[in-house]
Amino acid sequence: MTETDAVIVGAGPAGLFQAFQLGLLEINAHIVDALPYPGGQCIELYPDKPIYDIPGLPVCTGRELVDRLLQQVRPFSPTFHLGQQVSLLQRQEDGRFLIETNTGTRFLAKTVFIAAGVGAFVARALKLEGIERFEGSQLFYRAGDAQAFAGRDVIVLGGEDEAVEAAVGLAQLSDNRPRSVTLLHRRDVFQAEAQRVDDMRALVAAGALRLVIGQPTGFEVAGDRLAALQVATPEGSTVSLPADALRVCYGLSPKLGPVADWNLALERKQLVVDTEQFQTSEPGIFAIGDINTYPGKKKLILCAFHECVLAAFGAATVVFPGKAVPLQYTTTSTRLHALLGVR
Amino acid sequence: MTETDAVIVGAGPAGLFQAFQLGLLEINAHIVDALPYPGGQCIELYPDKPIYDIPGLPVCTGRELVDRLLQQVRPFSPTFHLGQQVSLLQRQEDGRFLIETNTGTRFLAKTVFIAAGVGAFVARALKLEGIERFEGSQLFYRAGDAQAFAGRDVIVLGGEDEAVEAAVGLAQLSDNRPRSVTLLHRRDVFQAEAQRVDDMRALVAAGALRLVIGQPTGFEVAGDRLAALQVATPEGSTVSLPADALRVCYGLSPKLGPVADWNLALERKQLVVDTEQFQTSEPGIFAIGDINTYPGKKKLILCAFHECVLAAFGAATVVFPGKAVPLQYTTTSTRLHALLGVR
């Protein structure tokens, strides 16, 4: 159990800059994110696309912005807890919040900042009733240890870069080779890099990779184990593909997830906040960025930055009760210079 | 008379980014500033000092931030009207605003954005009753044509860089030489670059520059012209210094100026705005940056940027009445790409 002043849910631009603003007020923070890396939507949706409206950055990519924010927050060294989702948020008797993640991390925090954007980015599921019981043993959503596929009949599901790359990668393994690799996609068109698609087609031509066009409609078990996938072909018939491992590459989809269960005031699935502290209906819980709403709200990164400032000052009244926390300027304050490690 | 959608009062970071945000909404703007260059406080107060809290810019100087904002707004080419102060702001019968500056520029604008920071930076005056009538003929507040001082007995007043530099410069002239140059400061300590002070002391030692310690208390006239300055010495006596030209270098001081006369709701000399559109008590007049106030207000550049966004959307309802103006993203909108001149 980690005791802390602040837990930030979300490591996108809003979460990162929130940690920076808290740092300036000498409030340390832990950051939790469902993705295995910081950056949120910027990294997940447009890492290489240019953004033109960050003030003072006439053009920068999503990745560059995240790198810059990571560099900026470095003096305050927030602790990152990545690849995990907050599953519980509960007020304790002493007024603090108990926070738990799905991997078992637990915090006791004075303040909470929800910077969860459009929600946690989680893998789009293969929707076949009952198949979820094989997750982790025969059903995989993330790239992982190739050994899990050694000697098995593997089906890779999907039609974008991640799927084509996974299929090619598995078919080219020299150690821990699967017994067979099948790429299954609903149509014979792939939204992936041309070179990667060429590699895939070459492996198919060489017999090292099987390509099946169709939609999964069910599965077959033998004993306790997944044995085959039933696939509807474009002609309307159903075929059975032997499978003792599935690698699903359907991309990531944002899910608001448990935020909706925390009894915070919502308006059209957004957390309602005031504009003085960007506090939710629950004192001590703040919400910044795309997940909040208030009169005039625009879902822009640069607006989230402003929200972080006022939320940080709001939190200061909780973390340092009865103490006035004045605004200091990074240009002139020697105290801030010491915190930032400059001069 | 220039007819326009928007006039922005103030060319500091808030004014510049306001023009950018208006540009994204296809609203063209004219920018007025009392200083002869854009940048406001950033340039006037800390051009070379590092700022650490602009999101995504871990460190940048005031000058660098202004350069970046100028580059960012370039696609929208706002028209700058510099070195002039707005002297009149008046609602017309058709709902538009008549705006006049002290140099005679006139606008008829649908919306007005007051981004005047701590006020217009104007030269600190020499406070001697009646002396203002010599301004422009024998009393000068800004560096200008050396010819104005040719053959005259010049007194330079002040103790900082600008004063020392002006005195040294006048004493070293080879053409248009003044008859005499006197540097007048209240004490024999100068807040100026060491090298510049050394140069000044050397000229004094060589008899090319006179240094007088004392405070101006009055002046003498001969006919219609200023003839001498009366100066109280540290010993308490009064001496008369012949002077037919004064160069006052008392620095710049911000003055709220006529903003206070525009009948807008004020709170402790700040313009009261809502947080949905950052509109003042007068519909169509918005206020952003250090000059406004609202619950939670923090006087930070990064907060002003957010205010610019919401004020721009507020103005859009005035400029495009009855038309919904959706939020578009610079990352994805081809319309914004065309406006920004990219791709």
XYZ file of C-alpha atoms in Angstrom:
686
model
C 0.000 0.000 0.000
C 1.515 3.296 -1.127
C 0.525 6.420 0.815
C 0.703 9.520 -1.353
C -0.613 13.051 -1.744
C -1.922 12.490 -5.243
C -2.791 9.749 -7.707
C -3.261 10.739 -11.336
C -5.354 8.386 -13.464
C -4.063 8.734 -17.023
C -0.583 9.406 -18.411
C -1.613 11.411 -21.469
C -0.650 15.078 -21.912
C -3.125 16.158 -19.210
C -1.862 13.629 -16.665
C 1.781 14.463 -17.362
C 1.280 18.215 -17.069
C -0.846 17.677 -13.955
C 2.151 15.997 -12.331
C 4.322 18.974 -13.356
C 1.911 21.519 -11.870
C 1.605 19.472 -8.665
C 5.389 19.328 -8.533
C 5.619 23.127 -8.617
C 3.380 23.121 -5.523
C 5.560 20.433 -3.905
C 2.899 17.745 -4.194
C 4.285 14.391 -5.319
C 2.212 12.185 -7.574
C 1.799 8.608 -8.759
C 0.476 8.109 -12.291
C -1.540 5.074 -13.410
C -2.291 4.238 -17.054
C -3.832 1.262 -18.826
C -1.337 1.532 -21.682
C 2.169 0.163 -21.189
C 3.711 3.584 -22.005
C 2.900 7.236 -21.276
C 1.257 9.480 -23.864
C -2.380 8.420 -24.046
C -4.273 9.366 -27.215
C -1.248 11.298 -28.550
C 0.731 8.075 -28.758
C -2.135 5.695 -29.407
C -4.033 7.659 -32.049
C -1.626 10.126 -33.726
C 1.993 9.572 -32.704
C 3.338 10.782 -36.068
C 0.682 13.291 -37.066
C 1.435 16.987 -36.694
C -0.436 19.107 -34.148
C -0.516 22.835 -34.935
C -2.310 24.432 -31.997
C -0.085 23.832 -28.980
C 0.844 27.423 -27.996
C 4.486 28.132 -28.799
C 4.904 24.917 -30.794
C 3.878 25.881 -34.341
C 4.094 22.209 -35.280
C 4.853 19.017 -33.361
C 3.791 15.388 -33.537
C 1.901 13.587 -30.787
C 5.060 11.695 -29.898
C 7.161 14.871 -29.762
C 4.650 16.581 -27.482
C 4.695 13.628 -25.106
C 8.507 13.542 -25.113
C 8.574 17.258 -24.294
C 6.079 16.877 -21.442
C 8.026 13.897 -20.062
C 11.192 15.997 -20.107
C 9.377 18.879 -18.411
C 8.014 16.746 -15.562
C 11.337 14.941 -14.991
C 12.498 17.201 -12.084
C 9.491 16.009 -10.085
C 10.014 12.308 -10.932
C 6.439 11.096 -10.623
C 6.136 7.314 -10.227
C 4.501 5.605 -13.209
C 2.318 2.512 -12.832
C 1.724 1.451 -16.428
C -0.238 -1.337 -18.066
C -2.823 -1.334 -15.308
C -6.283 0.047 -14.873
C -7.800 1.564 -11.753
C -10.512 -0.867 -10.677
C -11.507 0.642 -7.322
C -11.766 4.186 -5.984
C -13.256 4.455 -2.524
C -13.316 7.181 0.127
C -11.930 5.950 3.469
C -13.034 7.024 6.945
C -10.033 9.340 7.342
C -11.073 11.199 4.177
C -8.378 9.720 1.959
C -9.059 7.592 -1.099
C -8.272 3.898 -1.489
C -7.289 3.190 -5.076
C -6.665 -0.272 -6.478
C -5.619 -1.368 -9.931
C -6.432 -4.599 -11.730
C -2.855 -5.785 -11.160
C -3.112 -5.316 -7.404
C -1.337 -1.964 -6.901
C -2.922 -0.116 -3.962
C -2.719 3.534 -2.962
C -4.024 5.619 -0.094
C -4.183 9.147 -1.543
C -5.286 12.561 -0.301
C -6.329 13.662 -3.785
C -7.173 12.005 -7.084
C -6.877 13.461 -10.586
C -8.869 11.790 -13.321
C -7.117 12.551 -16.602
C -8.451 9.490 -18.347
C -9.253 11.163 -21.664
C -11.755 9.125 -23.643
C -11.181 6.247 -21.233
C -8.664 3.480 -20.835
C -7.329 2.118 -24.102
C -8.024 -1.590 -23.941
C -7.716 -4.257 -26.615
C -10.853 -4.745 -28.696
C -12.168 -8.128 -27.710
C -12.913 -11.140 -29.881
C -16.649 -11.349 -29.319
C -17.429 -15.057 -29.060
C -19.440 -15.969 -25.999
C -17.400 -17.976 -23.493
C -14.043 -17.589 -25.239
C -12.776 -15.147 -22.587
C -11.994 -18.120 -20.295
C -8.997 -18.949 -22.486
C -7.414 -15.492 -22.081
C -3.817 -15.813 -20.995
C -3.617 -19.551 -21.813
C -4.776 -19.862 -25.424
C -6.168 -16.392 -26.210
C -3.772 -13.430 -26.375
C -4.405 -9.699 -26.996
C -0.875 -8.355 -26.660
C 2.486 -9.158 -28.191
C 4.307 -11.321 -25.690
C 6.570 -14.295 -25.313
C 6.842 -16.259 -28.568
C 7.221 -19.411 -26.468
C 3.474 -19.294 -25.754
C 2.968 -20.211 -29.415
C 5.719 -22.830 -29.802
C 4.522 -26.030 -31.449
C 0.931 -24.785 -31.650
C -1.572 -24.142 -34.393
C -1.822 -20.356 -34.151
C -4.493 -18.153 -35.687
C -3.756 -14.428 -35.924
C -6.962 -12.380 -36.208
C -7.069 -8.915 -37.775
C -6.319 -6.892 -40.903
C -4.180 -3.971 -39.818
C -0.457 -3.455 -39.234
C -0.375 -5.195 -35.885
C -2.051 -8.342 -37.280
C 0.072 -8.572 -40.433
C 3.242 -7.952 -38.422
C 2.324 -10.604 -35.850
C 1.508 -13.194 -38.534
C 4.718 -12.511 -40.465
C 6.753 -12.559 -37.264
C 5.363 -15.886 -36.102
C 5.751 -17.471 -39.555
C 9.410 -16.412 -39.709
C 10.428 -17.703 -36.273
C 13.408 -20.062 -36.322
C 13.235 -21.014 -32.622
C 10.008 -21.806 -30.793
C 8.253 -22.256 -34.139
C 4.472 -22.653 -34.070
C 3.220 -25.832 -35.795
C 1.184 -23.653 -38.158
C 0.324 -19.982 -38.531
C -2.945 -18.750 -40.038
C -3.892 -15.151 -40.666
C -7.662 -14.690 -40.493
C -9.289 -11.516 -41.795
C -12.814 -10.741 -42.935
C -11.683 -9.589 -46.395
C -8.635 -9.897 -48.616
C -7.597 -6.251 -48.178
C -5.148 -5.200 -45.488
C -4.723 -1.743 -43.934
C -1.039 -2.135 -43.306
C 2.318 -0.945 -44.588
C 2.833 -2.058 -48.200
C 6.182 -3.758 -47.468
C 4.645 -5.681 -44.590
C 1.756 -6.857 -46.777
C 4.249 -7.923 -49.491
C 6.179 -9.986 -46.903
C 2.937 -11.614 -45.808
C 1.910 -12.464 -49.381
C 5.377 -13.967 -50.040
C 5.124 -16.188 -46.957
C 1.665 -17.303 -48.069
C 3.002 -18.117 -51.552
C 5.861 -20.107 -49.961
C 3.444 -22.106 -47.834
C 4.874 -20.789 -44.546
C 1.698 -18.889 -43.671
C -1.926 -19.663 -44.374
C -4.345 -16.858 -45.240
C -8.044 -17.406 -44.580
C -10.742 -14.903 -45.425
C -13.769 -15.088 -43.177
C -15.390 -14.146 -39.888
C -15.069 -16.126 -36.657
C -18.524 -17.289 -35.556
C -17.777 -19.854 -32.843
C -15.191 -22.214 -31.417
C -14.736 -25.869 -30.572
C -13.266 -27.350 -27.409
C -11.610 -30.670 -26.700
C -11.726 -31.398 -23.004
C -10.900 -28.108 -21.295
C -8.992 -26.717 -24.204
C -9.734 -24.626 -27.224
C -9.341 -26.858 -30.263
C -10.688 -24.957 -33.292
C -12.262 -21.770 -34.527
C -15.407 -21.852 -36.640
C -15.221 -19.394 -39.506
C -17.952 -18.164 -41.854
C -16.511 -17.872 -45.354
C -17.490 -15.130 -47.826
C -19.516 -17.813 -49.660
C -21.674 -18.369 -46.583
C -20.391 -21.771 -45.514
C -18.666 -22.503 -42.208
C -15.227 -24.057 -41.909
C -13.401 -25.283 -38.848
C -9.816 -24.136 -38.383
C -7.727 -26.138 -35.899
C -6.413 -23.699 -33.309
C -4.757 -24.137 -29.979
C -3.663 -20.478 -29.727
C -5.335 -17.253 -30.864
C -3.565 -13.930 -31.231
C -6.245 -11.223 -31.567
C -5.079 -7.952 -33.164
C -8.290 -5.951 -33.399
C -6.652 -2.742 -32.154
C -7.343 -0.736 -29.046
C -10.570 0.924 -28.100
C -11.098 3.473 -25.322
C -13.395 2.430 -22.503
C -14.601 4.788 -19.822
C -14.622 1.692 -17.631
C -14.921 1.915 -13.878
C -14.887 5.755 -13.877
C -18.598 5.427 -14.566
C -19.038 3.465 -11.320
C -17.483 5.978 -8.941
C -20.707 7.869 -8.205
C -19.360 11.109 -9.638
C -21.758 13.499 -11.338
C -21.804 12.789 -15.074
C -23.240 14.628 -18.043
C -23.218 12.730 -21.351
C -20.535 10.391 -19.956
C -18.279 13.340 -18.994
C -17.368 14.221 -15.409
C -18.989 17.481 -14.351
C -16.461 19.899 -12.808
C -16.454 23.495 -11.581
C -14.187 25.984 -13.371
C -12.479 27.288 -10.235
C -10.670 24.073 -9.255
C -11.865 21.568 -11.859
C -13.150 19.468 -8.995
C -15.775 16.764 -9.560
C -18.883 16.376 -7.416
C -16.649 14.587 -4.885
C -14.311 16.922 -2.948
C -10.704 15.903 -3.457
C -11.353 14.255 -6.827
C -10.435 16.489 -9.755
C -10.961 15.830 -13.462
C -8.961 17.412 -16.284
C -8.821 17.043 -20.034
C -11.193 15.272 -22.408
C -13.029 13.438 -19.629
C -14.499 16.520 -17.949
C -17.233 18.947 -18.919
C -18.214 22.499 -17.947
C -19.863 25.437 -19.730
C -17.732 26.351 -22.745
C -15.622 23.164 -22.616
C -13.481 22.506 -25.697
C -11.677 19.191 -25.916
C -8.239 20.613 -26.655
C -4.921 19.658 -25.103
C -4.073 23.297 -24.449
C -7.275 23.751 -22.440
C -6.370 20.719 -20.320
C -3.087 22.444 -19.399
C -4.994 25.375 -17.850
C -7.275 22.968 -16.024
C -4.206 21.262 -14.499
C -3.048 24.557 -12.968
C -6.307 25.332 -11.223
C -6.804 21.718 -10.150
C -3.315 21.713 -8.616
C -4.158 24.779 -6.531
C -7.452 23.126 -5.600
C -5.562 20.056 -4.385
C -3.143 22.221 -2.397
C -6.004 23.223 -0.098
C -6.526 19.509 0.666
C -2.849 18.524 0.938
C -1.817 21.608 2.950
C -4.981 22.434 4.897
C -5.091 25.915 6.382
C -1.940 26.976 4.540
C -2.040 29.689 1.899
C -0.281 28.520 -1.262
C 0.775 31.572 -3.263
C 1.346 31.596 -7.005
C 5.062 31.739 -7.725
C 6.627 32.378 -11.109
C 9.135 29.962 -12.617
C 10.950 32.952 -14.102
C 11.739 34.586 -10.760
C 11.148 32.204 -7.830
C 14.377 30.816 -6.363
C 12.289 28.199 -4.555
C 10.875 26.947 -7.863
C 14.362 27.049 -9.381
C 15.575 24.744 -6.609
C 12.636 22.367 -7.210
C 13.271 22.412 -10.964
C 16.970 21.811 -10.397
C 18.080 24.896 -12.334
C 20.778 27.463 -11.343
C -11.468 53.822 -40.860
C -10.775 50.085 -40.915
C -13.775 47.763 -40.703
C -12.860 44.438 -39.152
C -14.244 41.436 -37.307
C -11.899 41.780 -34.358
C -9.513 44.220 -32.715
C -7.094 42.842 -30.147
C -5.712 45.340 -27.638
C -2.272 44.056 -26.619
C 0.402 42.172 -28.566
C 1.766 40.088 -25.694
C 1.514 36.269 -25.645
C -2.244 36.425 -24.971
C -2.910 38.856 -27.825
C -0.778 36.869 -30.267
C -2.391 33.531 -29.427
C -5.826 35.171 -29.524
C -5.136 36.126 -33.142
C -4.108 32.503 -33.849
C -7.276 31.073 -32.323
C -9.426 33.611 -34.189
C -7.580 32.642 -37.362
C -8.546 28.984 -36.900
C -12.178 30.164 -36.806
C -11.603 32.291 -39.933
C -11.904 35.577 -38.038
C -9.306 38.146 -39.068
C -7.842 40.468 -36.465
C -6.021 43.761 -36.046
C -3.658 44.050 -33.063
C -2.848 47.339 -31.286
C -0.029 47.768 -28.756
C 1.520 50.743 -26.971
C 5.017 49.279 -27.360
C 6.796 49.622 -30.712
C 7.200 45.811 -30.971
C 5.112 42.721 -30.146
C 5.727 40.676 -26.988
C 4.363 42.734 -24.106
C 5.696 41.890 -20.650
C 7.726 38.955 -22.047
C 9.843 41.367 -24.051
C 9.639 44.367 -21.743
C 10.252 42.653 -18.398
C 12.092 39.350 -19.026
C 13.252 38.948 -22.638
C 16.291 36.875 -21.640
C 15.024 35.131 -18.517
C 14.009 31.488 -18.757
C 10.360 30.455 -18.325
C 9.869 26.849 -17.236
C 6.100 26.339 -17.171
C 4.943 26.727 -20.765
C 3.550 23.247 -21.488
C 5.806 21.356 -23.877
C 8.605 23.937 -23.625
C 10.678 22.763 -20.645
C 12.649 26.009 -20.872
C 12.406 29.088 -23.080
C 13.084 32.796 -22.697
C 10.447 35.509 -22.987
C 11.872 36.479 -26.365
C 11.859 32.886 -27.625
C 8.240 32.398 -26.590
C 7.210 35.539 -28.451
C 9.160 34.487 -31.553
C 7.427 31.106 -31.460
C 3.974 32.663 -31.089
C 4.709 35.106 -33.921
C 5.723 32.181 -36.132
C 2.570 30.288 -35.149
C 0.202 33.152 -35.984
C 1.939 33.959 -39.289
C -0.498 31.952 -41.499
C -3.275 34.297 -40.371
C -1.229 37.482 -40.895
C -2.919 39.746 -38.372
C -2.260 43.456 -38.951
C -0.146 45.071 -36.223
C -0.624 48.691 -35.156
C 2.306 49.302 -32.823
C 3.484 52.249 -30.747
C -0.057 53.452 -30.199
C -2.548 53.241 -27.401
C -6.294 52.771 -27.691
C -7.807 56.026 -26.477
C -11.478 55.457 -27.301
C -13.743 52.403 -27.274
C -17.384 53.156 -27.979
C -20.382 51.054 -28.968
C -22.040 52.327 -32.156
C -25.730 52.214 -33.034
C -25.240 49.218 -35.335
C -23.749 47.251 -32.420
C -20.153 47.481 -33.603
C -17.374 49.189 -31.685
C -15.560 52.358 -32.684
C -11.945 52.155 -31.583
C -9.472 55.009 -31.840
C -5.809 55.179 -30.958
C -3.790 58.170 -29.809
C -2.098 58.306 -33.225
C -5.422 58.526 -35.031
C -5.934 54.943 -36.223
C -9.666 54.147 -36.289
C -11.472 50.822 -36.428
C -15.072 49.711 -36.634
C -15.035 46.212 -35.134
C -17.611 43.519 -34.397
C -15.651 42.229 -31.422
C -12.887 43.508 -29.150
C -10.325 41.477 -27.199
C -8.597 43.209 -24.316
C -5.284 41.429 -23.788
C -3.615 44.425 -22.208
C -1.830 42.571 -19.412
C -0.892 44.920 -16.608
C -1.689 47.848 -18.887
C 0.105 49.796 -21.562
C 3.824 50.196 -20.988
C 4.437 53.937 -21.047
C 7.518 55.959 -20.111
C 7.669 56.981 -16.447
C 7.203 60.744 -16.429
C 9.433 63.464 -14.989
C 7.074 64.821 -12.367
C 7.573 68.607 -12.424
C 4.357 70.559 -12.731
C 4.044 72.260 -16.094
C 7.086 70.652 -17.706
C 4.940 68.409 -19.909
C 4.407 71.374 -22.280
C 7.981 70.912 -23.533
C 7.451 67.271 -24.537
C 8.588 66.719 -28.112
C 10.467 70.058 -28.319
C 12.812 70.079 -25.333
C 11.658 67.059 -23.261
C 12.161 63.547 -24.689
C 11.199 60.117 -23.295
C 12.378 57.887 -26.117
C 15.619 57.456 -28.004
C 15.266 59.352 -31.228
C 17.016 61.595 -33.691
C 20.355 62.834 -32.284
C 19.810 66.040 -34.251
C 17.257 67.126 -31.642
C 20.177 67.538 -29.230
C 22.737 69.143 -31.586
C 24.347 72.266 -30.087
C 22.248 72.068 -26.954
C 22.896 71.734 -23.240
C 21.432 68.264 -22.664
C 20.601 66.707 -19.307
C 20.043 62.929 -19.237
C 17.987 61.879 -16.206
C 18.128 58.368 -14.706
C 20.422 55.744 -13.202
C 19.798 52.540 -15.150
C 21.147 51.089 -18.374
C 19.053 53.239 -20.661
C 20.208 56.466 -18.941
C 23.910 55.563 -18.824
C 23.799 54.402 -22.444
C 22.061 57.594 -23.581
C 24.548 59.832 -21.737
C 27.575 57.943 -23.086
C 26.123 57.936 -26.585
C 25.451 61.681 -26.610
C 28.884 62.486 -25.132
C 30.624 60.416 -27.819
C 28.824 61.893 -30.837
C 31.125 63.251 -33.532
C 28.358 64.809 -35.675
C 25.455 66.797 -34.270
C 27.319 67.171 -30.990
C 25.396 68.654 -28.057
C 27.063 71.741 -26.512
C 27.206 69.893 -23.187
C 25.950 66.579 -21.766
C 25.053 66.122 -18.086
C 23.973 62.870 -16.466
C 21.711 63.553 -13.497
C 20.924 60.801 -10.993
C 19.768 60.924 -7.391
C 22.769 58.959 -6.096
C 26.232 57.991 -7.274
C 25.348 54.337 -7.840
C 24.165 53.062 -11.217
C 22.130 49.946 -11.971
C 23.684 49.319 -15.333
C 26.117 47.025 -17.119
C 29.584 47.319 -15.540
C 31.278 48.086 -18.890
C 28.783 50.829 -19.629
C 29.335 52.410 -16.210
C 33.113 52.256 -16.765
C 32.703 54.058 -20.096
C 30.611 56.717 -18.393
C 33.177 57.245 -15.603
C 35.970 57.546 -18.201
C 34.056 60.229 -20.121
C 33.436 62.099 -16.874
C 37.168 61.899 -16.018
C 38.012 63.209 -19.501
C 35.629 66.154 -19.099
C 33.385 65.037 -21.986
C 30.429 64.303 -19.698
C 29.310 65.972 -16.506
C 27.874 63.864 -13.674
C 25.572 65.569 -11.181
C 24.073 63.836 -8.161
C 20.741 65.262 -7.091
C 16.979 65.379 -7.605
C 15.163 67.683 -10.015
C 12.817 69.954 -8.080
C 11.854 72.607 -10.603
C 12.771 74.309 -13.846
C 13.438 77.781 -15.228
C 12.166 79.283 -18.458
C 13.459 82.066 -20.654
C 10.692 83.407 -22.819
C 8.761 80.335 -24.016
C 11.684 77.985 -23.663
C 13.054 75.711 -20.994
C 16.350 77.211 -19.847
C 17.484 75.330 -16.729
C 16.677 72.549 -14.318
C 16.705 73.189 -10.574
C 18.332 70.337 -8.714
C 18.391 69.570 -4.973
C 21.855 68.299 -4.027
C 22.458 65.592 -1.418
C 23.663 68.410 0.903
C 20.237 70.064 0.760
C 21.091 73.080 -1.405
C 19.589 73.825 -4.799
C 21.645 74.343 -7.937
C 20.533 75.486 -11.352
C 21.721 73.434 -14.337
C 21.459 75.142 -17.727
C 19.355 72.882 -19.960
C 17.710 73.351 -23.295
C 17.000 69.631 -23.773
C 16.051 66.884 -21.326
C 16.281 63.178 -22.077
C 14.317 61.352 -19.351
C 15.232 57.656 -18.899
C 13.118 56.644 -15.925
C 12.051 53.355 -17.509
C 8.618 52.128 -18.524
C 5.688 51.643 -16.233
C 2.455 49.826 -17.027
C -0.683 51.923 -16.920
C -4.160 50.485 -17.124
C -5.000 53.738 -18.842
C -8.268 54.217 -20.674
C -9.378 50.604 -20.084
C -10.582 51.897 -16.721
C -12.862 54.394 -18.511
C -14.746 51.950 -20.704
C -17.515 51.251 -18.167
C -16.647 47.574 -17.963
C -17.176 45.755 -14.668
C -13.950 45.834 -12.660
C -12.805 44.045 -9.541
C -9.537 45.293 -8.013
C -8.641 46.919 -11.341
C -9.175 43.641 -13.239
C -11.884 43.106 -15.854
C -14.527 40.698 -14.595
C -15.226 37.906 -17.119
C -17.301 34.729 -17.238
C -15.447 31.420 -17.685
C -17.524 30.198 -20.616
C -16.465 32.843 -23.147
C -14.190 35.156 -21.131
C -16.546 37.956 -22.024
C -16.603 41.187 -20.003
C -19.775 42.822 -18.743
C -20.183 44.241 -22.259
C -21.291 41.677 -24.863
C -18.759 41.480 -27.690
C -15.848 42.668 -25.534
C -13.673 39.827 -24.281
C -10.731 39.995 -21.881
C -7.911 37.458 -21.684
C -4.686 37.169 -19.744
C -3.428 39.155 -16.778
C -6.054 41.879 -17.149
C -9.079 39.679 -16.398
C -10.369 38.044 -13.232
C -12.709 35.162 -12.404
C -12.953 32.619 -9.589
C -9.711 30.632 -9.479
C -7.815 33.021 -11.796
C -4.045 32.496 -11.914
C -1.978 35.040 -13.795
C -0.077 32.556 -15.936
C 0.612 32.723 -19.664
C -0.576 29.149 -20.130
C -3.955 30.000 -18.587
C -4.320 32.925 -20.990
C -3.936 30.490 -23.894
C -7.008 28.550 -22.738
C -8.933 31.779 -22.286
C -8.120 32.710 -25.915
C -9.761 29.516 -27.188
C -13.054 30.023 -25.383
C -13.095 33.759 -26.166
C -12.597 32.971 -29.864
C -15.626 30.673 -29.862
C -17.538 33.364 -27.962
C -16.664 35.883 -30.670
C -17.711 33.449 -33.397
C -21.325 33.729 -32.210
C -21.096 37.507 -32.801
C -19.181 37.385 -36.098
C -21.207 34.504 -37.577
C -24.621 34.971 -35.960
C -26.907 31.952 -36.133
C -24.153 29.739 -37.516
C -22.866 26.788 -35.513
C -19.077 26.840 -35.350
C -17.842 23.329 -34.596
C -14.509 22.536 -32.962
C -12.102 21.181 -35.557
C -8.755 19.587 -34.837
C -5.561 20.853 -36.425
C -4.331 17.254 -36.594
C -7.138 16.021 -38.810
C -9.102 18.907 -40.374
C -8.262 19.497 -44.033
C -10.000 22.869 -43.781
C -7.659 23.937 -40.976
C -4.702 22.558 -42.941
C -5.662 24.822 -45.843
C -5.931 27.832 -43.505
C -2.588 26.995 -41.915
C -1.007 26.549 -45.333
C 0.185 23.006 -44.673
C -0.039 20.015 -47.035
